[in-house]
Short mmCIF file of C-alpha atoms and ligand atoms in Angstrom, two decimals:
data_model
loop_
_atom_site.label_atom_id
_atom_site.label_comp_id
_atom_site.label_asym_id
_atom_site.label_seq_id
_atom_site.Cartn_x
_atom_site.Cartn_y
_atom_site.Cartn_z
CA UNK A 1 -33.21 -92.22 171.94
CA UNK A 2 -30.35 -93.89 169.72
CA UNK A 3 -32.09 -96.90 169.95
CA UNK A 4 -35.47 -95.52 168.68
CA UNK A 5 -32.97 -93.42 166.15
CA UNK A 6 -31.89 -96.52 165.06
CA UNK A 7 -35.30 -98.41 164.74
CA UNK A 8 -36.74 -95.47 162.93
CA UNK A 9 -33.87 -96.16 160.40
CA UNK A 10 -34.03 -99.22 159.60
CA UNK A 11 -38.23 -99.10 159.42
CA UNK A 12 -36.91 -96.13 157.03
CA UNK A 13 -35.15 -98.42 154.88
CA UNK A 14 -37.10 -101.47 155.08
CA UNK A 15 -38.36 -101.58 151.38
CA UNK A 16 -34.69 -102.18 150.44
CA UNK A 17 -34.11 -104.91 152.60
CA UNK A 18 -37.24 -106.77 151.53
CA UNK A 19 -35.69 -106.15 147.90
CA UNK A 20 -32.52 -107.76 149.18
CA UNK A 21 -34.58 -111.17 150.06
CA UNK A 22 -37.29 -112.07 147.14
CA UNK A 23 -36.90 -116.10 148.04
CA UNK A 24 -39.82 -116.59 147.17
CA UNK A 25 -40.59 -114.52 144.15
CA UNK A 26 -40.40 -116.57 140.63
CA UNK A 27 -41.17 -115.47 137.52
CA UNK A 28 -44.56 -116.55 136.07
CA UNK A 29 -44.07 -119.12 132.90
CA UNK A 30 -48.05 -118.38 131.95
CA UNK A 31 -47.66 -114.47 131.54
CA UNK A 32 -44.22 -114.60 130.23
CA UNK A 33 -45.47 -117.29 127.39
CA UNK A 34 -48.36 -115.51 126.75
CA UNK A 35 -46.19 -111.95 125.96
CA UNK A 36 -43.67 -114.53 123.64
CA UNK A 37 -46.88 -116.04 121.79
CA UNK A 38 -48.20 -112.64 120.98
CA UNK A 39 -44.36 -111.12 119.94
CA UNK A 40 -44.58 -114.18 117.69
CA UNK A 41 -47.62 -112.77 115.64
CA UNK A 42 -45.58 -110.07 114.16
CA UNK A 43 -43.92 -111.65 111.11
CA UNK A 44 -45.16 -114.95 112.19
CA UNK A 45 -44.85 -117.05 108.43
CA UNK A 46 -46.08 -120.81 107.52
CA UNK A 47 -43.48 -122.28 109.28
CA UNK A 48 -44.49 -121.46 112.84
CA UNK A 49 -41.25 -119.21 113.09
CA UNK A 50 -40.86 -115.61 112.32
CA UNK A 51 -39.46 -113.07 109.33
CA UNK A 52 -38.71 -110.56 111.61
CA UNK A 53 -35.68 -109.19 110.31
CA UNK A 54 -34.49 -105.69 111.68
CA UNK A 55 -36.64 -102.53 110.12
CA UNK A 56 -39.11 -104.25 108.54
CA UNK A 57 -42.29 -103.79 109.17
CA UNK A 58 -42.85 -107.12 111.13
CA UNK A 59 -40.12 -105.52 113.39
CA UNK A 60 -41.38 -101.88 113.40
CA UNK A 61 -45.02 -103.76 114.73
CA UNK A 62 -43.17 -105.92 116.83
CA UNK A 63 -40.76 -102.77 118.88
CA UNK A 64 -44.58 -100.82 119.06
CA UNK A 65 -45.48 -104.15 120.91
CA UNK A 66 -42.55 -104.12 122.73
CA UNK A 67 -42.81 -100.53 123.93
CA UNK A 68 -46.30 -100.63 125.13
CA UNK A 69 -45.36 -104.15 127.00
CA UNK A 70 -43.02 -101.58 128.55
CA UNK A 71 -45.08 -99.00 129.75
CA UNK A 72 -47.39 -101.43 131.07
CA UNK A 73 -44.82 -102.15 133.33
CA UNK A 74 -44.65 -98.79 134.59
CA UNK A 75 -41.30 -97.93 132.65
CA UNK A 76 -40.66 -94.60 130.74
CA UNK A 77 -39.89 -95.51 127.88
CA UNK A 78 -37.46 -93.68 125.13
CA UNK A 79 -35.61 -94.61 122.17
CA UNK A 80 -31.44 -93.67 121.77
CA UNK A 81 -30.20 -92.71 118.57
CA UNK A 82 -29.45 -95.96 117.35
CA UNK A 83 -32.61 -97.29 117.86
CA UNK A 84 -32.49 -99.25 120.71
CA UNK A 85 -35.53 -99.23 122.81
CA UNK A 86 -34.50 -98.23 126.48
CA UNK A 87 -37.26 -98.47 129.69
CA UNK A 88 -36.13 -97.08 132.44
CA UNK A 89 -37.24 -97.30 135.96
CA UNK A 90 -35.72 -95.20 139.04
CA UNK A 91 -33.94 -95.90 141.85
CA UNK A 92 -34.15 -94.78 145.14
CA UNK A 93 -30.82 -93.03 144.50
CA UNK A 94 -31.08 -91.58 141.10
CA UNK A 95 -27.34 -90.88 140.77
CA UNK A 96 -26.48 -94.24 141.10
CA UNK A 97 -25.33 -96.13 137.28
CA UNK A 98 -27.57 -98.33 136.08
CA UNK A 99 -28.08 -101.83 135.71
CA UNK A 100 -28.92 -102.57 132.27
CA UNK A 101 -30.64 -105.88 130.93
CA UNK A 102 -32.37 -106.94 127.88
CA UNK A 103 -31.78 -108.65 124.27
CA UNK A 104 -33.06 -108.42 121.20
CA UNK A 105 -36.44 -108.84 119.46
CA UNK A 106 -35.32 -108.52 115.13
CA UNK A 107 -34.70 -112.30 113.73
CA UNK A 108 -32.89 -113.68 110.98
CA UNK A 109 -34.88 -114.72 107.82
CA UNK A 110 -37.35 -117.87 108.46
CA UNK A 111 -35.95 -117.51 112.44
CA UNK A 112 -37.92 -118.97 115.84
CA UNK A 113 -39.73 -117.07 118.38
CA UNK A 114 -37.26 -117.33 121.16
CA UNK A 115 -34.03 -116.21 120.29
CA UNK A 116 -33.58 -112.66 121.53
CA UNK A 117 -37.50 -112.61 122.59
CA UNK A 118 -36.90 -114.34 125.86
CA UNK A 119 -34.19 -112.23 127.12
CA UNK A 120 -36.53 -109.00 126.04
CA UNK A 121 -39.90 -110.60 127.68
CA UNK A 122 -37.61 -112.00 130.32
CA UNK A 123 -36.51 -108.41 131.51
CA UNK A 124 -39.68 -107.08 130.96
CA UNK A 125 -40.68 -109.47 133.15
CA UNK A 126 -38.56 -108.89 136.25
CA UNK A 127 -39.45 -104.96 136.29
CA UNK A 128 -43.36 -106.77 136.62
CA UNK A 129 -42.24 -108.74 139.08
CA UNK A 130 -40.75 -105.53 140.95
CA UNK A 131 -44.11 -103.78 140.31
CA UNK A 132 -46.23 -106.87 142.25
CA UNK A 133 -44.10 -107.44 145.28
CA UNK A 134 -42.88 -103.46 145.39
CA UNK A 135 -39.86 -103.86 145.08
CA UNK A 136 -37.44 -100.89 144.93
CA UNK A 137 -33.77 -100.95 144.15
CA UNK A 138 -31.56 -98.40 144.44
CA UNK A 139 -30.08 -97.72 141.01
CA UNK A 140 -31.97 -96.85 138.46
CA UNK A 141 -32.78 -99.80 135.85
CA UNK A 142 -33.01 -99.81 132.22
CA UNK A 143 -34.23 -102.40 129.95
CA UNK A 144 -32.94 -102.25 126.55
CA UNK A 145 -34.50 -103.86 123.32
CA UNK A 146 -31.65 -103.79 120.69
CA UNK A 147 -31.58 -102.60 117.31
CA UNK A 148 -30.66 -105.22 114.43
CA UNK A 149 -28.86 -107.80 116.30
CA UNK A 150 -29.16 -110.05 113.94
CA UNK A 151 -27.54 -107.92 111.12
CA UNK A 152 -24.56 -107.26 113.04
CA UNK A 153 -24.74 -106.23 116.46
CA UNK A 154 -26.47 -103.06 115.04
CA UNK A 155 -27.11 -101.35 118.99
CA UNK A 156 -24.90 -102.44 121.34
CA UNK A 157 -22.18 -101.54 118.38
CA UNK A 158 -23.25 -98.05 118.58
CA UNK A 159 -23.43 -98.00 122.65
CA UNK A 160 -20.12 -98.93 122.54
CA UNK A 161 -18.92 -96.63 120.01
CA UNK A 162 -17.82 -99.09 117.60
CA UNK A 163 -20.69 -98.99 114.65
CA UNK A 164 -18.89 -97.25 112.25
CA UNK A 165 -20.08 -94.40 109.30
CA UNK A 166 -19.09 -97.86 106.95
CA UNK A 167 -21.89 -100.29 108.53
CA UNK A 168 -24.32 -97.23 108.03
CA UNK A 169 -24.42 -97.98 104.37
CA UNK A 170 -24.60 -101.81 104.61
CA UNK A 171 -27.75 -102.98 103.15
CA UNK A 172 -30.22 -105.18 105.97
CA UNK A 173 -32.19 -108.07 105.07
CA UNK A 174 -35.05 -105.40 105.00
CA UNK A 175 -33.58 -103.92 101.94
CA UNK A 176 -32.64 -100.72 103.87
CA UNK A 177 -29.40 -99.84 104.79
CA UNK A 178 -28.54 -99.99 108.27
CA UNK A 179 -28.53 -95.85 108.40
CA UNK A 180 -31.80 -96.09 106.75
CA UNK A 181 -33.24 -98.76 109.01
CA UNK A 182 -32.23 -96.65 112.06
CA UNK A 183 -33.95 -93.67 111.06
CA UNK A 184 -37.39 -95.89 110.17
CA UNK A 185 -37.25 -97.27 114.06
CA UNK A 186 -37.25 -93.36 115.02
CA UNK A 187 -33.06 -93.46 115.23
CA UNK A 188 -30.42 -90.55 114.32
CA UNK A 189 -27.70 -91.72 111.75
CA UNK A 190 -26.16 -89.09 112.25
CA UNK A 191 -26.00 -88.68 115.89
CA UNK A 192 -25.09 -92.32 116.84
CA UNK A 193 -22.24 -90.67 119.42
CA UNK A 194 -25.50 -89.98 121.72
CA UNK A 195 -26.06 -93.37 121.81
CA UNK A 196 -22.56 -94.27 122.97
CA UNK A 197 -22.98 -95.61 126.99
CA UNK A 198 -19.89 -94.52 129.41
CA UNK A 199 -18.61 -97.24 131.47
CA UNK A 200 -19.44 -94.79 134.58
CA UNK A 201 -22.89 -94.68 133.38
CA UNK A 202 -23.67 -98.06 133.65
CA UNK A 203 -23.05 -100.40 136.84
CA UNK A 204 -23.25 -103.82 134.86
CA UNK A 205 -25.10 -105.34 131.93
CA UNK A 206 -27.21 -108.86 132.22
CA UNK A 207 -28.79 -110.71 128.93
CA UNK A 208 -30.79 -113.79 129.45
CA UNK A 209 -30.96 -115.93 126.60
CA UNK A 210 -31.72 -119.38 124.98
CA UNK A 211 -28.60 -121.16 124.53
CA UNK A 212 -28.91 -122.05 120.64
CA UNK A 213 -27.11 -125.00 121.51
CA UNK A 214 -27.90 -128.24 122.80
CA UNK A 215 -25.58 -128.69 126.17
CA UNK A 216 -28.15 -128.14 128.44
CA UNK A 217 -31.55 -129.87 126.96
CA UNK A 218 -28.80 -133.16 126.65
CA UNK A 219 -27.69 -133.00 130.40
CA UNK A 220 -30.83 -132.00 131.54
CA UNK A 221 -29.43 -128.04 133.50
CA UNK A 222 -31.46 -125.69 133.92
CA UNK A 223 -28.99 -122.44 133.48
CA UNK A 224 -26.10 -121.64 131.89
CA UNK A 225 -23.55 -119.22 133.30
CA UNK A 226 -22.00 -118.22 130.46
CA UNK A 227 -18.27 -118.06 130.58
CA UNK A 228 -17.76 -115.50 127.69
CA UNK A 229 -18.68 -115.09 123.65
CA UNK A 230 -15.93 -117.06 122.35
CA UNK A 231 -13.59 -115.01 119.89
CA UNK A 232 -13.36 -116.05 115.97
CA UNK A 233 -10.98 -116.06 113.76
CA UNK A 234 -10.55 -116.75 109.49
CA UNK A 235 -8.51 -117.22 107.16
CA UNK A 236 -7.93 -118.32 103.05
CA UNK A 237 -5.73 -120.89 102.98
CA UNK A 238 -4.13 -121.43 99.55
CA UNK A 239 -2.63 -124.60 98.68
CA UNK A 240 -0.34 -124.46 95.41
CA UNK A 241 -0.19 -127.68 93.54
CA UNK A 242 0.69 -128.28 89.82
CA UNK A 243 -1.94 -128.07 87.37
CA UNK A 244 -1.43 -131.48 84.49
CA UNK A 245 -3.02 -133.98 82.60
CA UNK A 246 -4.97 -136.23 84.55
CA UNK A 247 -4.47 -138.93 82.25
CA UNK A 248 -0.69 -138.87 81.25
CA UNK A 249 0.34 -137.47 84.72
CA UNK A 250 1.52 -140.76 86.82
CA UNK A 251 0.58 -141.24 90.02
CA UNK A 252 3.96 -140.77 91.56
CA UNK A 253 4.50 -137.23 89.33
CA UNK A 254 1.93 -135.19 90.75
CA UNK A 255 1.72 -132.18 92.94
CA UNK A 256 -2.22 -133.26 93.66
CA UNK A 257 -3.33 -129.86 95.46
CA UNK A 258 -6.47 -131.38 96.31
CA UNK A 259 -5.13 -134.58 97.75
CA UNK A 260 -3.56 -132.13 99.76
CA UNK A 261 -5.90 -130.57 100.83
CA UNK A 262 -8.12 -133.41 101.65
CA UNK A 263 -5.15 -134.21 104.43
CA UNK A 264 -5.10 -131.04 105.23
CA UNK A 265 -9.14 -130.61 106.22
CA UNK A 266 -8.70 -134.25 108.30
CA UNK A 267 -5.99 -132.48 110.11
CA UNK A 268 -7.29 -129.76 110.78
CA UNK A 269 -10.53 -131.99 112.84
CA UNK A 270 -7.66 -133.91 113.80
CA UNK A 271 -6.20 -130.99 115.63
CA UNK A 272 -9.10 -129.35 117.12
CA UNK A 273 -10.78 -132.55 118.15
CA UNK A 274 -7.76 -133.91 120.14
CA UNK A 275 -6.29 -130.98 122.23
CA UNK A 276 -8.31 -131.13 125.76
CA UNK A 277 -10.84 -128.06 125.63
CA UNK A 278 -13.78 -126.99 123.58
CA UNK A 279 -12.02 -125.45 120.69
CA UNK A 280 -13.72 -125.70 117.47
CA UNK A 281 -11.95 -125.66 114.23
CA UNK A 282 -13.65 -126.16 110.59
CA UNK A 283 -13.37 -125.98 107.25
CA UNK A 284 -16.33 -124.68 105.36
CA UNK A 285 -15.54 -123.88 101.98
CA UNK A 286 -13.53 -125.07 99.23
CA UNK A 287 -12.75 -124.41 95.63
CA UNK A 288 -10.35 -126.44 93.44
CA UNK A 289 -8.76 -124.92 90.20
CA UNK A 290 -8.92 -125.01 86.94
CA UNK A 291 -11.69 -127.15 88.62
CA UNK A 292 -11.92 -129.71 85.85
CA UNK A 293 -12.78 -133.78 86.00
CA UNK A 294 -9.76 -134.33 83.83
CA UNK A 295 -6.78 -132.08 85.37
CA UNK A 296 -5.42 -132.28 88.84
CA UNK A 297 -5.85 -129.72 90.88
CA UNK A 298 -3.15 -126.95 90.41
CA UNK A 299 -4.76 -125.03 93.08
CA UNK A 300 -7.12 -125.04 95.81
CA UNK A 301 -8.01 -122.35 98.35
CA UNK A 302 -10.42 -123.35 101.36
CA UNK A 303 -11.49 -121.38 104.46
CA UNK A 304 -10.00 -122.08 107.85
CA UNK A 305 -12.20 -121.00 110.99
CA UNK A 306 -10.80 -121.18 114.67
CA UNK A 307 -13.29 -120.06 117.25
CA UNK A 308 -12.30 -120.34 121.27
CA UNK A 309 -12.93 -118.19 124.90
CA UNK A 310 -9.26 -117.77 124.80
CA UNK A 311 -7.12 -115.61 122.34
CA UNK A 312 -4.29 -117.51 123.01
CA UNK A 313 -5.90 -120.84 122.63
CA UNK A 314 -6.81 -119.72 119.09
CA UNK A 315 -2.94 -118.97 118.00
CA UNK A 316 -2.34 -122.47 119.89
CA UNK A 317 -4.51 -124.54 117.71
CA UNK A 318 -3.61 -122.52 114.47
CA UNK A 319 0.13 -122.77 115.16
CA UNK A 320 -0.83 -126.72 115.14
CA UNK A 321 -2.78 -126.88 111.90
CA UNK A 322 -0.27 -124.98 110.49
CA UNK A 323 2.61 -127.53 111.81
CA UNK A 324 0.53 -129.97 110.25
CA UNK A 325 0.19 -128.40 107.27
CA UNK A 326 3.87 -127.87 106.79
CA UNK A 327 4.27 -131.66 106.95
CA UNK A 328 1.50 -132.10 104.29
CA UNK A 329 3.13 -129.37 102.25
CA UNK A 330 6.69 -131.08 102.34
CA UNK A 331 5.25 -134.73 101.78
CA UNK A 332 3.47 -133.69 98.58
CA UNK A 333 5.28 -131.05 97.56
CA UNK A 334 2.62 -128.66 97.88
CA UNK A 335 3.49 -125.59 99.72
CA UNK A 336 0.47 -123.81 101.87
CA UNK A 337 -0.14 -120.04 102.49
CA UNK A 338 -2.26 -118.46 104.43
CA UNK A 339 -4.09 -114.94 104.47
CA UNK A 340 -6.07 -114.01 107.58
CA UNK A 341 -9.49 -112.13 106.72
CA UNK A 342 -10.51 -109.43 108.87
CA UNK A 343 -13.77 -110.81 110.52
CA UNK A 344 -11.78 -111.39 113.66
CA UNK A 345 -14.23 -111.17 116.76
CA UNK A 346 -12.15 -111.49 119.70
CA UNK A 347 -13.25 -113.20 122.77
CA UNK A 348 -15.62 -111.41 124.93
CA UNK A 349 -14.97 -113.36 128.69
CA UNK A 350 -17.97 -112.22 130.75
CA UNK A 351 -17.31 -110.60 134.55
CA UNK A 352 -15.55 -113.34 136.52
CA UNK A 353 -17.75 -112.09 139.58
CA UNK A 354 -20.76 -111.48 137.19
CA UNK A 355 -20.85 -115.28 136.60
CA UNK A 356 -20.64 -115.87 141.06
CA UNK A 357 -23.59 -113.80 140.85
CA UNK A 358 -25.58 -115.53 138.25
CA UNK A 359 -24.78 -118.88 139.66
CA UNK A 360 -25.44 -118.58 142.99
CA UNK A 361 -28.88 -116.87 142.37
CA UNK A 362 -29.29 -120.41 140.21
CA UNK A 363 -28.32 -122.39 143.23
CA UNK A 364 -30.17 -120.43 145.43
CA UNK A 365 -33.43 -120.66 143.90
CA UNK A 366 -32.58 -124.66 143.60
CA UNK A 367 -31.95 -124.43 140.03
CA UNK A 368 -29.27 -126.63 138.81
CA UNK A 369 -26.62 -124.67 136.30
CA UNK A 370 -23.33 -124.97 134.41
CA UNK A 371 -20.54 -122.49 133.49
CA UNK A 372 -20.16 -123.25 129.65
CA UNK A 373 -19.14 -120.45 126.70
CA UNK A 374 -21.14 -119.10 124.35
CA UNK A 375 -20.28 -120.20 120.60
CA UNK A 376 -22.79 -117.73 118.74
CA UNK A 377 -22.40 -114.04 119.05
CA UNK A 378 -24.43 -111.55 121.33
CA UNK A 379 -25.00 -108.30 122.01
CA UNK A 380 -23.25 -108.99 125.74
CA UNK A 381 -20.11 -109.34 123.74
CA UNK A 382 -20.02 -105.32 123.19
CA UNK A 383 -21.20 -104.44 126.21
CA UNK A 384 -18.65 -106.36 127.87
CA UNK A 385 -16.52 -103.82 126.65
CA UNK A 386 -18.09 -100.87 128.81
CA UNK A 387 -19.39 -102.57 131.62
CA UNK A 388 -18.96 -105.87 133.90
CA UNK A 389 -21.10 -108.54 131.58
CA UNK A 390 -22.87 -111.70 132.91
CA UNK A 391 -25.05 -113.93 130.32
CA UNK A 392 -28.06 -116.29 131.93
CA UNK A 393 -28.69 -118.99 129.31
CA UNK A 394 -31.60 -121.02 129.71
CA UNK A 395 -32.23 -124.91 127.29
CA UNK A 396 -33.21 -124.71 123.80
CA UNK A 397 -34.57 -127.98 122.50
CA UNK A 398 -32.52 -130.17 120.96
CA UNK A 399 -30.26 -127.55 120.16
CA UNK A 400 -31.85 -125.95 117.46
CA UNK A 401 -32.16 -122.40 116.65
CA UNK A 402 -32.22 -119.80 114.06
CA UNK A 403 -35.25 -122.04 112.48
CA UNK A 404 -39.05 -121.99 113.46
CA UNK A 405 -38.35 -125.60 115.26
CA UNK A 406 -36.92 -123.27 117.93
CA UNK A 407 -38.43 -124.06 121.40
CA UNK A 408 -37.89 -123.27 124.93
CA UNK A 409 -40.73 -124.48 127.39
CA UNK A 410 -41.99 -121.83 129.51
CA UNK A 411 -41.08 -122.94 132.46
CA UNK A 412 -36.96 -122.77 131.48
CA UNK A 413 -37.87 -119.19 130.30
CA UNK A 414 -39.17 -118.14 133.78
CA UNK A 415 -36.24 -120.21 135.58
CA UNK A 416 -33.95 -117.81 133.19
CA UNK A 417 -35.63 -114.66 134.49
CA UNK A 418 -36.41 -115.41 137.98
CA UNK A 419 -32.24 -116.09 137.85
CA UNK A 420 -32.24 -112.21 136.49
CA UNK A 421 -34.52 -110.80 138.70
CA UNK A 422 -32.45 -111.73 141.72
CA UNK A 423 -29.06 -111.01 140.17
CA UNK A 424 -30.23 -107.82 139.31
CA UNK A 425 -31.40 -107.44 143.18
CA UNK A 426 -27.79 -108.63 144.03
CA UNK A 427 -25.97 -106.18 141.97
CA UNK A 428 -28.09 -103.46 143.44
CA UNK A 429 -27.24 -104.56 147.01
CA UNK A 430 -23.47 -104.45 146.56
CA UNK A 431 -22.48 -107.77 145.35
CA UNK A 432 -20.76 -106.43 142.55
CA UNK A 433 -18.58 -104.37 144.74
ZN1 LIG B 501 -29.98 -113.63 119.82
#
């Protein structure tokens, strides 16, 4: 009787173990091009990329698309107060949290068809894939479709609580402001703290994306397991010369801000280029005054911007610019001060366990994959505040992104979501735990 007892449970709970072992289920590169070719007709321009910026009406079309893509799937779909678009599909124990997935569909101006898109189609596409091989997990999923990511992290800032009554009045690309845009997509303004996700809602978070760099088209991988969103970090740095004559002034009487500051920039590569590690360090601006051909330079104030995974590794390489800089200052007689802006991101590490997950699904499915960081900004960075984060990157060509030359082949799209289909089947049976 036990025995029959026990064979009548497992035969009860056999749909979940066939969810636990999808080997053999990959996602299809033909469909999952096809839904990115027809995302790219809204906004499509001249170019062969897309205007889609947040609210406009190329994105409006575009999140209509996206919704009945959705539904399609068999999701319910709804929309939170901020905009985002959320599918949902249940589990077979509703008061499980949630996995949540997805990315972004809104560009920036003159943008490509596969940054954000993939992830979106790419989640899409694993609830599909659920639907053909019945599949069932047992928490509930969502998919989410993110308001304005482009224009500032516009949804996941208000799931985590963080989009403030300030960014509200921003104005978007669209010529709305961002309170205005959310209303247009069907959003409450005023009731963003509905939108805000509770860390004991939500059982993880998983965005698959193109990489937007060119590490793995050059090396040939076919995933990245992203480490974390590195953190950034600015500042003005003012070097104070003496402005004089630049013809009576001899070359041995002159606090030269600019020749200064010309040591200063080299060091600065210098700096970043020669500690072991993949700290980036640059100098993108600079203004010289009175900023005339015939007086040197009394003045000159250029950016400084430090981005790394680690905090600490930030302060490490600034404390050795600005060591550096001290010895320029001394030399020349040009003392150098510094005043940090408030842009600071910090890093966003993704779930140490997140990124086991993510790469053994790679390995397992005989993908080849590295752990690398993520220099550009995501939405996964503010999730990672609620909930344990993982990020699946997948080759963009050549590198490029945020242009219409954007490419990823459809076959590295469907590696990228046949990697989240089966680390969302691994969260849901316990691997997270
Ligand atoms: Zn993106």
């Amino acid at each position: 009787m036990l025995r029959l007892t026990i064979i009548l449970l497992s035969l009860l709970f056999l749909p979940v173990s066939i969810a636990a072992a999808p080997d053999d289920i990959r996602a299809n590169p033909e469909r999952m091009q096809q839904h990115i070719t027809a995302l790219a007709e809204f906004g499509a321009n001249a170019d062969g990329g897309v205007d889609r910026v947040a609210f406009s009406e190329a994105d409006r079309a575009g999140r209509t698309y996206i919704m009945r893509l959705m539904r399609d799937a068999g999701l319910s779909v709804r929309l939170d107060t901020a905009g985002n678009i959320i599918g949902r599909r249940e589990g077979s124990e509703p008061d499980l949290p949630v996995i949540l997935f997805g990315s972004h569909i809104d560009s920036v101006p003159g943008g490509g068809n596969y940054d954000g898109d993939v992830g979106v189609i790419g989640a899409i596409e694993v609830i599909q894939l659920m639907q053909d091989n019945g599949i069932r997990t047992r928490h509930p999923l969502e998919i989410v479709s993110f308001t304005d990511e482009e224009g500032g992290l516009t949804g996941s800032r208000a799931m985590n609580g963080e989009l403030g009554s300030e960014a509200l009045s921003v104005v978007s690309h669209s010529g709305m402001t961002i309170g205005e845009g959310i209303r247009a997509v069907g959003g409450d303004p005023n009731r963003l703290d509905l939108a805000v996700r509770k860390p004991e809602e939500l059982k993880a978070f998983i965005e698959l994306h193109i990489e937007q760099g060119a590490f793995l088209d050059e090396e040939n991988i076919d995933i990245g397991v992203v480490e974390g969103i590195v953190g950034i970090r600015w500042w003005d740095v003012t070097i104070d010369g003496f402005a004089n004559h630049a013809g009576t002034t001899p070359m041995d009487r002159r606090w030269d801000a600019m020749v200064s500051a010309a040591e200063y920039i080299l060091a600065v590569n210098h700096v970043a280029s020669t500690m072991p590690g993949r700290q980036v360090a640059t100098v993108g601006r600079i203004r010289a005054e009175p900023g005339a051909p015939n007086v040197i330079p009394g003045e000159v104030v250029l950016s400084l911007e430090i981005r790394d995974l680690s905090a600490a590794k930030i302060q490490r390489v600034f404390n050795e610019i600005k060591a550096a800089g001290e010895r320029i200052a001394d030399t020349r007689f040009t003392p150098i001060r510094y005043e940090e802006i408030d842009v600071a991101a910090p890093p966003a590490p993704t779930d140490e366990q997140m990124r086991r997950i993510i790469a053994a699904s790679a390995d397992e499915l005989g993908l080849s994959f590295k752990y690398m960081p993520s220099g550009a900004g995501h939405d996964a960075q503010d999730m990672a505040g609620i909930t344990p984060t993982g990020m699946i990157f997948v080759p963009s060509v050549k590198g490029i992104s945020h242009s219409p030359k954007e490419y990823t082949s459809a076959e590295d799209m469907a590696n990228g979501a046949s990697v989240l289909l089966r680390t969302v089947i691994e969260i849901d049976g316990g691997a997270l735990e």
